[in-house]
Amino acid sequence: GANDYFGFSVSISEDTILVGAVWEASNQTTITNGTTASSDNTAAKSGAAYVFKRTGSTWANEAYLKAPNAEGNATNGDEFGYKVSISSDTAIVSAWREDSNQTTITNGTITQASDIGANDNGAVYVFKRTGSTWANEAYLKAPNAEVDDFFGHIVSISDDTIVVGAYQEDSNETTITNGLAPIGINGATDSGAAYVFKRTGSTWVNEAYLKAPNVGIPDQFGASVSISGDTIVVGSIQESSSQTTITNGTTAAGNGANNAGAAYVYKRTGSTWSNEAYLKAPNAGANDYFGFSVSISEDTIL
């Protein structure tokens, strides 16, 4: 349909493609397994995601995904499908403008009728495939969800671990919290954060809350994220240090080159995450926005 923006985000894993349509407008709140999708247009900007599967050399529609609490209107829809990521039989879809004030994970299908209480704090939805059938597996929220955090601005999944960026989160925390995130103090507007979730069986839990060790206003840490195995990289596009070298370890520099940008590497040992490196461009300059997009595969980061 007009202005659906199909293809706003895409992800592929083996023979399956996941595509977000961030302004798709149907009011459906269930998954359709198969080749059909709703033609309703009464929930503007609610958003949708579409799954395509290849058998041999033939692609076919496999599923049409909607949020179970989908809401939309012409000025402020949830924008489900803003970011997507898929790993094997697990798909994640963010709705970065979802508005519920829930601060816990719901494993299974949520039953709430609406998503009000905290405008644009954001949510992430997990879907699991069994055979060729997709179902809701979890509804992820930040444990310190607040207005305008935009949790779900970026997402990435690797096997049973998900990382979610919230680039306008405001706490002044400078350390990693392994486990449930603290409420913290909102002393660093738009400093940003990233959240790690881990699945055991079919149950998702909070595993870590990641912050930059040199938190600043408005660094927007969490504007980009990527995960591969036990390593996460997080971009901070308005970080302002003038450093031009890599720091291996937990330290990071102060300001000196506005919006030069930086990337931070985190490593998991067992279930504990720690700082591994602070990456800067060797020709770092003001307004370069280094870290605007990031990607990781095993031991290599781009």
PDB file of N, CA and C in Angstrom, residues 158-245:
ATOM      1  N   SER A 158      21.922 -13.012  17.919  1.00  0.00           N
ATOM      2  CA  SER A 158      22.857 -14.087  17.597  1.00  0.00           C
ATOM      3  C   SER A 158      22.465 -15.289  18.441  1.00  0.00           C
ATOM      4  N   ASP A 159      21.935 -16.327  17.801  1.00  0.00           N
ATOM      5  CA  ASP A 159      21.487 -17.531  18.506  1.00  0.00           C
ATOM      6  C   ASP A 159      20.489 -17.171  19.596  1.00  0.00           C
ATOM      7  N   ASP A 160      20.865 -17.328  20.878  1.00  0.00           N
ATOM      8  CA  ASP A 160      19.931 -17.102  21.980  1.00  0.00           C
ATOM      9  C   ASP A 160      20.172 -15.783  22.719  1.00  0.00           C
ATOM     10  N   THR A 161      20.828 -14.836  22.081  1.00  0.00           N
ATOM     11  CA  THR A 161      21.120 -13.551  22.721  1.00  0.00           C
ATOM     12  C   THR A 161      20.675 -12.402  21.828  1.00  0.00           C
ATOM     13  N   ILE A 162      20.012 -11.431  22.434  1.00  0.00           N
ATOM     14  CA  ILE A 162      19.542 -10.241  21.739  1.00  0.00           C
ATOM     15  C   ILE A 162      20.174  -9.015  22.386  1.00  0.00           C
ATOM     16  N   VAL A 163      20.574  -8.054  21.565  1.00  0.00           N
ATOM     17  CA  VAL A 163      21.002  -6.754  22.074  1.00  0.00           C
ATOM     18  C   VAL A 163      20.117  -5.688  21.437  1.00  0.00           C
ATOM     19  N   VAL A 164      19.689  -4.732  22.270  1.00  0.00           N
ATOM     20  CA  VAL A 164      18.766  -3.675  21.850  1.00  0.00           C
ATOM     21  C   VAL A 164      19.368  -2.327  22.234  1.00  0.00           C
ATOM     22  N   GLY A 165      19.388  -1.404  21.294  1.00  0.00           N
ATOM     23  CA  GLY A 165      19.868  -0.062  21.582  1.00  0.00           C
ATOM     24  C   GLY A 165      18.727   0.884  21.901  1.00  0.00           C
ATOM     25  N   ALA A 166      18.984   1.785  22.874  1.00  0.00           N
ATOM     26  CA  ALA A 166      18.051   2.857  23.236  1.00  0.00           C
ATOM     27  C   ALA A 166      18.870   4.140  23.267  1.00  0.00           C
ATOM     28  N   TYR A 167      18.996   4.786  22.132  1.00  0.00           N
ATOM     29  CA  TYR A 167      19.996   5.842  21.988  1.00  0.00           C
ATOM     30  C   TYR A 167      19.648   7.145  22.702  1.00  0.00           C
ATOM     31  N   GLN A 168      18.385   7.273  23.188  1.00  0.00           N
ATOM     32  CA  GLN A 168      18.021   8.464  23.950  1.00  0.00           C
ATOM     33  C   GLN A 168      17.748   8.164  25.428  1.00  0.00           C
ATOM     34  N   GLU A 169      18.231   7.020  25.919  1.00  0.00           N
ATOM     35  CA  GLU A 169      18.168   6.721  27.350  1.00  0.00           C
ATOM     36  C   GLU A 169      19.053   7.735  28.081  1.00  0.00           C
ATOM     37  N   ASP A 170      18.667   8.104  29.311  1.00  0.00           N
ATOM     38  CA  ASP A 170      19.223   9.302  29.937  1.00  0.00           C
ATOM     39  C   ASP A 170      20.062   9.089  31.199  1.00  0.00           C
ATOM     40  N   SER A 171      20.314   7.861  31.598  1.00  0.00           N
ATOM     41  CA  SER A 171      21.003   7.683  32.880  1.00  0.00           C
ATOM     42  C   SER A 171      22.472   8.090  32.777  1.00  0.00           C
ATOM     43  N   ASN A 172      23.041   8.447  33.919  1.00  0.00           N
ATOM     44  CA  ASN A 172      24.455   8.839  33.966  1.00  0.00           C
ATOM     45  C   ASN A 172      25.345   7.698  34.447  1.00  0.00           C
ATOM     46  N   GLU A 173      24.818   6.484  34.426  1.00  0.00           N
ATOM     47  CA  GLU A 173      25.590   5.296  34.802  1.00  0.00           C
ATOM     48  C   GLU A 173      26.783   5.138  33.852  1.00  0.00           C
ATOM     49  N   THR A 174      27.930   4.723  34.405  1.00  0.00           N
ATOM     50  CA  THR A 174      29.134   4.536  33.570  1.00  0.00           C
ATOM     51  C   THR A 174      29.689   3.123  33.667  1.00  0.00           C
ATOM     52  N   THR A 175      28.918   2.224  34.254  1.00  0.00           N
ATOM     53  CA  THR A 175      29.388   0.846  34.414  1.00  0.00           C
ATOM     54  C   THR A 175      28.368  -0.125  33.831  1.00  0.00           C
ATOM     55  N   ILE A 176      28.804  -1.342  33.609  1.00  0.00           N
ATOM     56  CA  ILE A 176      27.930  -2.418  33.143  1.00  0.00           C
ATOM     57  C   ILE A 176      27.191  -3.003  34.337  1.00  0.00           C
ATOM     58  N   THR A 177      25.905  -3.255  34.174  1.00  0.00           N
ATOM     59  CA  THR A 177      25.145  -3.996  35.172  1.00  0.00           C
ATOM     60  C   THR A 177      24.827  -5.365  34.593  1.00  0.00           C
ATOM     61  N   ASN A 178      25.369  -6.409  35.183  1.00  0.00           N
ATOM     62  CA  ASN A 178      25.035  -7.765  34.765  1.00  0.00           C
ATOM     63  C   ASN A 178      23.804  -8.209  35.549  1.00  0.00           C
ATOM     64  N   GLY A 179      22.743  -8.532  34.814  1.00  0.00           N
ATOM     65  CA  GLY A 179      21.465  -8.841  35.439  1.00  0.00           C
ATOM     66  C   GLY A 179      20.480  -7.725  35.163  1.00  0.00           C
ATOM     67  N   LEU A 180      19.527  -7.543  36.038  1.00  0.00           N
ATOM     68  CA  LEU A 180      18.491  -6.535  35.862  1.00  0.00           C
ATOM     69  C   LEU A 180      19.068  -5.137  36.024  1.00  0.00           C
ATOM     70  N   ALA A 181      18.743  -4.243  35.100  1.00  0.00           N
ATOM     71  CA  ALA A 181      19.295  -2.892  35.123  1.00  0.00           C
ATOM     72  C   ALA A 181      18.755  -2.092  36.298  1.00  0.00           C
ATOM     73  N   PRO A 182      19.598  -1.249  36.896  1.00  0.00           N
ATOM     74  CA  PRO A 182      19.117  -0.365  37.957  1.00  0.00           C
ATOM     75  C   PRO A 182      18.271   0.754  37.356  1.00  0.00           C
ATOM     76  N   ILE A 183      17.472   1.384  38.192  1.00  0.00           N
ATOM     77  CA  ILE A 183      16.689   2.519  37.723  1.00  0.00           C
ATOM     78  C   ILE A 183      17.610   3.654  37.307  1.00  0.00           C
ATOM     79  N   GLY A 184      18.656   3.909  38.092  1.00  0.00           N
ATOM     80  CA  GLY A 184      19.636   4.920  37.740  1.00  0.00           C
ATOM     81  C   GLY A 184      19.088   6.330  37.907  1.00  0.00           C
ATOM     82  N   ILE A 185      19.935   7.294  37.598  1.00  0.00           N
ATOM     83  CA  ILE A 185      19.583   8.708  37.703  1.00  0.00           C
ATOM     84  C   ILE A 185      19.681   9.315  36.309  1.00  0.00           C
ATOM     85  N   ASN A 186      18.636  10.050  35.922  1.00  0.00           N
ATOM     86  CA  ASN A 186      18.628  10.642  34.594  1.00  0.00           C
ATOM     87  C   ASN A 186      19.431  11.938  34.587  1.00  0.00           C
ATOM     88  N   GLY A 187      20.755  11.792  34.686  1.00  0.00           N
ATOM     89  CA  GLY A 187      21.628  12.959  34.732  1.00  0.00           C
ATOM     90  C   GLY A 187      22.417  13.173  33.464  1.00  0.00           C
ATOM     91  N   ALA A 188      22.131  12.393  32.404  1.00  0.00           N
ATOM     92  CA  ALA A 188      22.892  12.513  31.162  1.00  0.00           C
ATOM     93  C   ALA A 188      21.940  12.330  29.977  1.00  0.00           C
ATOM     94  N   THR A 189      21.278  13.405  29.607  1.00  0.00           N
ATOM     95  CA  THR A 189      20.246  13.352  28.576  1.00  0.00           C
ATOM     96  C   THR A 189      20.784  12.789  27.264  1.00  0.00           C
ATOM     97  N   ASP A 190      20.070  11.795  26.732  1.00  0.00           N
ATOM     98  CA  ASP A 190      20.399  11.169  25.439  1.00  0.00           C
ATOM     99  C   ASP A 190      21.801  10.575  25.412  1.00  0.00           C
ATOM    100  N   SER A 191      22.296  10.178  26.572  1.00  0.00           N
ATOM    101  CA  SER A 191      23.596   9.496  26.587  1.00  0.00           C
ATOM    102  C   SER A 191      23.487   8.128  25.943  1.00  0.00           C
ATOM    103  N   GLY A 192      22.340   7.444  26.129  1.00  0.00           N
ATOM    104  CA  GLY A 192      22.086   6.173  25.468  1.00  0.00           C
ATOM    105  C   GLY A 192      22.506   4.958  26.265  1.00  0.00           C
ATOM    106  N   ALA A 193      21.911   3.817  25.922  1.00  0.00           N
ATOM    107  CA  ALA A 193      22.206   2.553  26.594  1.00  0.00           C
ATOM    108  C   ALA A 193      21.927   1.400  25.634  1.00  0.00           C
ATOM    109  N   ALA A 194      22.451   0.233  25.994  1.00  0.00           N
ATOM    110  CA  ALA A 194      22.132  -1.000  25.270  1.00  0.00           C
ATOM    111  C   ALA A 194      21.768  -2.076  26.283  1.00  0.00           C
ATOM    112  N   TYR A 195      20.851  -2.945  25.913  1.00  0.00           N
ATOM    113  CA  TYR A 195      20.307  -3.963  26.796  1.00  0.00           C
ATOM    114  C   TYR A 195      20.519  -5.336  26.170  1.00  0.00           C
ATOM    115  N   VAL A 196      20.952  -6.284  26.992  1.00  0.00           N
ATOM    116  CA  VAL A 196      21.205  -7.642  26.529  1.00  0.00           C
ATOM    117  C   VAL A 196      20.170  -8.575  27.158  1.00  0.00           C
ATOM    118  N   PHE A 197      19.566  -9.434  26.330  1.00  0.00           N
ATOM    119  CA  PHE A 197      18.577 -10.417  26.767  1.00  0.00           C
ATOM    120  C   PHE A 197      19.051 -11.803  26.353  1.00  0.00           C
ATOM    121  N   LYS A 198      18.814 -12.791  27.246  1.00  0.00           N
ATOM    122  CA  LYS A 198      19.292 -14.151  27.009  1.00  0.00           C
ATOM    123  C   LYS A 198      18.121 -15.128  27.137  1.00  0.00           C
ATOM    124  N   ARG A 199      18.095 -16.110  26.220  1.00  0.00           N
ATOM    125  CA  ARG A 199      17.053 -17.135  26.245  1.00  0.00           C
ATOM    126  C   ARG A 199      17.604 -18.453  26.745  1.00  0.00           C
ATOM    127  N   THR A 200      16.867 -19.064  27.676  1.00  0.00           N
ATOM    128  CA  THR A 200      17.131 -20.435  28.109  1.00  0.00           C
ATOM    129  C   THR A 200      15.843 -21.217  27.889  1.00  0.00           C
ATOM    130  N   GLY A 201      15.908 -22.229  27.015  1.00  0.00           N
ATOM    131  CA  GLY A 201      14.678 -22.911  26.616  1.00  0.00           C
ATOM    132  C   GLY A 201      13.831 -21.974  25.795  1.00  0.00           C
ATOM    133  N   SER A 202      12.680 -21.563  26.333  1.00  0.00           N
ATOM    134  CA  SER A 202      11.835 -20.586  25.652  1.00  0.00           C
ATOM    135  C   SER A 202      11.612 -19.347  26.515  1.00  0.00           C
ATOM    136  N   THR A 203      12.451 -19.186  27.537  1.00  0.00           N
ATOM    137  CA  THR A 203      12.286 -18.084  28.479  1.00  0.00           C
ATOM    138  C   THR A 203      13.404 -17.058  28.307  1.00  0.00           C
ATOM    139  N   TRP A 204      13.008 -15.792  28.104  1.00  0.00           N
ATOM    140  CA  TRP A 204      13.962 -14.695  27.970  1.00  0.00           C
ATOM    141  C   TRP A 204      14.096 -13.953  29.291  1.00  0.00           C
ATOM    142  N   VAL A 205      15.342 -13.572  29.621  1.00  0.00           N
ATOM    143  CA  VAL A 205      15.606 -12.797  30.828  1.00  0.00           C
ATOM    144  C   VAL A 205      16.577 -11.658  30.496  1.00  0.00           C
ATOM    145  N   ASN A 206      16.605 -10.655  31.370  1.00  0.00           N
ATOM    146  CA  ASN A 206      17.613  -9.599  31.270  1.00  0.00           C
ATOM    147  C   ASN A 206      18.973 -10.169  31.614  1.00  0.00           C
ATOM    148  N   GLU A 207      19.956  -9.963  30.760  1.00  0.00           N
ATOM    149  CA  GLU A 207      21.309 -10.433  31.077  1.00  0.00           C
ATOM    150  C   GLU A 207      22.258  -9.288  31.411  1.00  0.00           C
ATOM    151  N   ALA A 208      22.121  -8.152  30.744  1.00  0.00           N
ATOM    152  CA  ALA A 208      23.035  -7.048  31.045  1.00  0.00           C
ATOM    153  C   ALA A 208      22.487  -5.719  30.553  1.00  0.00           C
ATOM    154  N   TYR A 209      22.982  -4.671  31.188  1.00  0.00           N
ATOM    155  CA  TYR A 209      22.663  -3.277  30.853  1.00  0.00           C
ATOM    156  C   TYR A 209      24.002  -2.614  30.586  1.00  0.00           C
ATOM    157  N   LEU A 210      24.218  -2.195  29.338  1.00  0.00           N
ATOM    158  CA  LEU A 210      25.516  -1.684  28.916  1.00  0.00           C
ATOM    159  C   LEU A 210      25.487  -0.160  28.811  1.00  0.00           C
ATOM    160  N   LYS A 211      26.495   0.475  29.376  1.00  0.00           N
ATOM    161  CA  LYS A 211      26.687   1.919  29.255  1.00  0.00           C
ATOM    162  C   LYS A 211      28.146   2.188  28.879  1.00  0.00           C
ATOM    163  N   ALA A 212      28.376   3.337  28.276  1.00  0.00           N
ATOM    164  CA  ALA A 212      29.744   3.741  27.955  1.00  0.00           C
ATOM    165  C   ALA A 212      30.475   4.162  29.223  1.00  0.00           C
ATOM    166  N   PRO A 213      31.762   3.802  29.345  1.00  0.00           N
ATOM    167  CA  PRO A 213      32.513   4.212  30.546  1.00  0.00           C
ATOM    168  C   PRO A 213      32.806   5.708  30.594  1.00  0.00           C
ATOM    169  N   ASN A 214      32.595   6.415  29.468  1.00  0.00           N
ATOM    170  CA  ASN A 214      32.777   7.874  29.441  1.00  0.00           C
ATOM    171  C   ASN A 214      31.478   8.554  29.017  1.00  0.00           C
ATOM    172  N   VAL A 215      30.387   8.173  29.658  1.00  0.00           N
ATOM    173  CA  VAL A 215      29.052   8.690  29.321  1.00  0.00           C
ATOM    174  C   VAL A 215      29.067  10.211  29.186  1.00  0.00           C
ATOM    175  N   GLY A 216      28.439  10.701  28.119  1.00  0.00           N
ATOM    176  CA  GLY A 216      28.341  12.140  27.923  1.00  0.00           C
ATOM    177  C   GLY A 216      27.011  12.521  27.313  1.00  0.00           C
ATOM    178  N   ILE A 217      26.698  13.804  27.361  1.00  0.00           N
ATOM    179  CA  ILE A 217      25.474  14.368  26.803  1.00  0.00           C
ATOM    180  C   ILE A 217      25.814  15.012  25.460  1.00  0.00           C
ATOM    181  N   PRO A 218      25.108  14.744  24.369  1.00  0.00           N
ATOM    182  CA  PRO A 218      24.218  13.611  24.117  1.00  0.00           C
ATOM    183  C   PRO A 218      24.942  12.624  23.202  1.00  0.00           C
ATOM    184  N   ASP A 219      25.682  11.703  23.760  1.00  0.00           N
ATOM    185  CA  ASP A 219      26.538  10.810  22.971  1.00  0.00           C
ATOM    186  C   ASP A 219      25.763   9.843  22.084  1.00  0.00           C
ATOM    187  N   GLN A 220      24.539   9.512  22.470  1.00  0.00           N
ATOM    188  CA  GLN A 220      23.688   8.575  21.717  1.00  0.00           C
ATOM    189  C   GLN A 220      24.355   7.202  21.545  1.00  0.00           C
ATOM    190  N   PHE A 221      24.938   6.720  22.625  1.00  0.00           N
ATOM    191  CA  PHE A 221      25.411   5.341  22.712  1.00  0.00           C
ATOM    192  C   PHE A 221      24.207   4.423  22.521  1.00  0.00           C
ATOM    193  N   GLY A 222      24.325   3.448  21.636  1.00  0.00           N
ATOM    194  CA  GLY A 222      23.186   2.588  21.322  1.00  0.00           C
ATOM    195  C   GLY A 222      22.479   2.987  20.045  1.00  0.00           C
ATOM    196  N   ALA A 223      23.047   3.949  19.300  1.00  0.00           N
ATOM    197  CA  ALA A 223      22.474   4.297  18.005  1.00  0.00           C
ATOM    198  C   ALA A 223      22.651   3.154  17.008  1.00  0.00           C
ATOM    199  N   SER A 224      23.657   2.315  17.243  1.00  0.00           N
ATOM    200  CA  SER A 224      23.869   1.117  16.431  1.00  0.00           C
ATOM    201  C   SER A 224      24.383   0.011  17.329  1.00  0.00           C
ATOM    202  N   VAL A 225      24.031  -1.228  17.020  1.00  0.00           N
ATOM    203  CA  VAL A 225      24.512  -2.389  17.771  1.00  0.00           C
ATOM    204  C   VAL A 225      24.665  -3.569  16.827  1.00  0.00           C
ATOM    205  N   SER A 226      25.544  -4.493  17.199  1.00  0.00           N
ATOM    206  CA  SER A 226      25.671  -5.754  16.476  1.00  0.00           C
ATOM    207  C   SER A 226      26.262  -6.788  17.421  1.00  0.00           C
ATOM    208  N   ILE A 227      25.825  -8.039  17.278  1.00  0.00           N
ATOM    209  CA  ILE A 227      26.310  -9.115  18.143  1.00  0.00           C
ATOM    210  C   ILE A 227      26.718 -10.313  17.302  1.00  0.00           C
ATOM    211  N   SER A 228      27.794 -10.954  17.732  1.00  0.00           N
ATOM    212  CA  SER A 228      28.234 -12.215  17.141  1.00  0.00           C
ATOM    213  C   SER A 228      28.773 -13.076  18.269  1.00  0.00           C
ATOM    214  N   GLY A 229      28.065 -14.165  18.578  1.00  0.00           N
ATOM    215  CA  GLY A 229      28.500 -15.039  19.658  1.00  0.00           C
ATOM    216  C   GLY A 229      28.531 -14.313  20.986  1.00  0.00           C
ATOM    217  N   ASP A 230      29.720 -14.197  21.576  1.00  0.00           N
ATOM    218  CA  ASP A 230      29.875 -13.579  22.888  1.00  0.00           C
ATOM    219  C   ASP A 230      30.455 -12.169  22.819  1.00  0.00           C
ATOM    220  N   THR A 231      30.352 -11.518  21.671  1.00  0.00           N
ATOM    221  CA  THR A 231      30.901 -10.171  21.521  1.00  0.00           C
ATOM    222  C   THR A 231      29.845  -9.227  20.959  1.00  0.00           C
ATOM    223  N   ILE A 232      29.741  -8.059  21.569  1.00  0.00           N
ATOM    224  CA  ILE A 232      28.822  -7.011  21.131  1.00  0.00           C
ATOM    225  C   ILE A 232      29.620  -5.762  20.814  1.00  0.00           C
ATOM    226  N   VAL A 233      29.240  -5.073  19.747  1.00  0.00           N
ATOM    227  CA  VAL A 233      29.776  -3.750  19.454  1.00  0.00           C
ATOM    228  C   VAL A 233      28.619  -2.763  19.447  1.00  0.00           C
ATOM    229  N   VAL A 234      28.857  -1.586  20.065  1.00  0.00           N
ATOM    230  CA  VAL A 234      27.844  -0.544  20.189  1.00  0.00           C
ATOM    231  C   VAL A 234      28.420   0.760  19.661  1.00  0.00           C
ATOM    232  N   GLY A 235      27.686   1.403  18.752  1.00  0.00           N
ATOM    233  CA  GLY A 235      28.103   2.696  18.239  1.00  0.00           C
ATOM    234  C   GLY A 235      27.541   3.838  19.060  1.00  0.00           C
ATOM    235  N   SER A 236      28.352   4.895  19.180  1.00  0.00           N
ATOM    236  CA  SER A 236      27.971   6.103  19.921  1.00  0.00           C
ATOM    237  C   SER A 236      28.290   7.294  19.023  1.00  0.00           C
ATOM    238  N   ILE A 237      27.316   7.709  18.214  1.00  0.00           N
ATOM    239  CA  ILE A 237      27.610   8.567  17.067  1.00  0.00           C
ATOM    240  C   ILE A 237      27.944  10.008  17.433  1.00  0.00           C
ATOM    241  N   GLN A 238      27.545  10.465  18.630  1.00  0.00           N
ATOM    242  CA  GLN A 238      27.851  11.843  19.016  1.00  0.00           C
ATOM    243  C   GLN A 238      28.878  11.905  20.149  1.00  0.00           C
ATOM    244  N   GLU A 239      29.591  10.795  20.374  1.00  0.00           N
ATOM    245  CA  GLU A 239      30.710  10.814  21.314  1.00  0.00           C
ATOM    246  C   GLU A 239      31.759  11.771  20.761  1.00  0.00           C
ATOM    247  N   SER A 240      32.407  12.525  21.640  1.00  0.00           N
ATOM    248  CA  SER A 240      33.142  13.710  21.185  1.00  0.00           C
ATOM    249  C   SER A 240      34.623  13.732  21.524  1.00  0.00           C
ATOM    250  N   SER A 241      35.220  12.602  21.832  1.00  0.00           N
ATOM    251  CA  SER A 241      36.654  12.639  22.126  1.00  0.00           C
ATOM    252  C   SER A 241      37.460  12.791  20.842  1.00  0.00           C
ATOM    253  N   SER A 242      38.661  13.342  20.976  1.00  0.00           N
ATOM    254  CA  SER A 242      39.555  13.532  19.829  1.00  0.00           C
ATOM    255  C   SER A 242      40.581  12.408  19.723  1.00  0.00           C
ATOM    256  N   GLN A 243      40.432  11.358  20.519  1.00  0.00           N
ATOM    257  CA  GLN A 243      41.370  10.231  20.465  1.00  0.00           C
ATOM    258  C   GLN A 243      41.356   9.598  19.074  1.00  0.00           C
ATOM    259  N   THR A 244      42.513   9.156  18.621  1.00  0.00           N
ATOM    260  CA  THR A 244      42.629   8.533  17.295  1.00  0.00           C
ATOM    261  C   THR A 244      43.232   7.142  17.372  1.00  0.00           C
ATOM    262  N   THR A 245      43.238   6.559  18.566  1.00  0.00           N
ATOM    263  CA  THR A 245      43.792   5.219  18.758  1.00  0.00           C
ATOM    264  C   THR A 245      42.762   4.327  19.427  1.00  0.00           C
TER     265      THR A 245
END
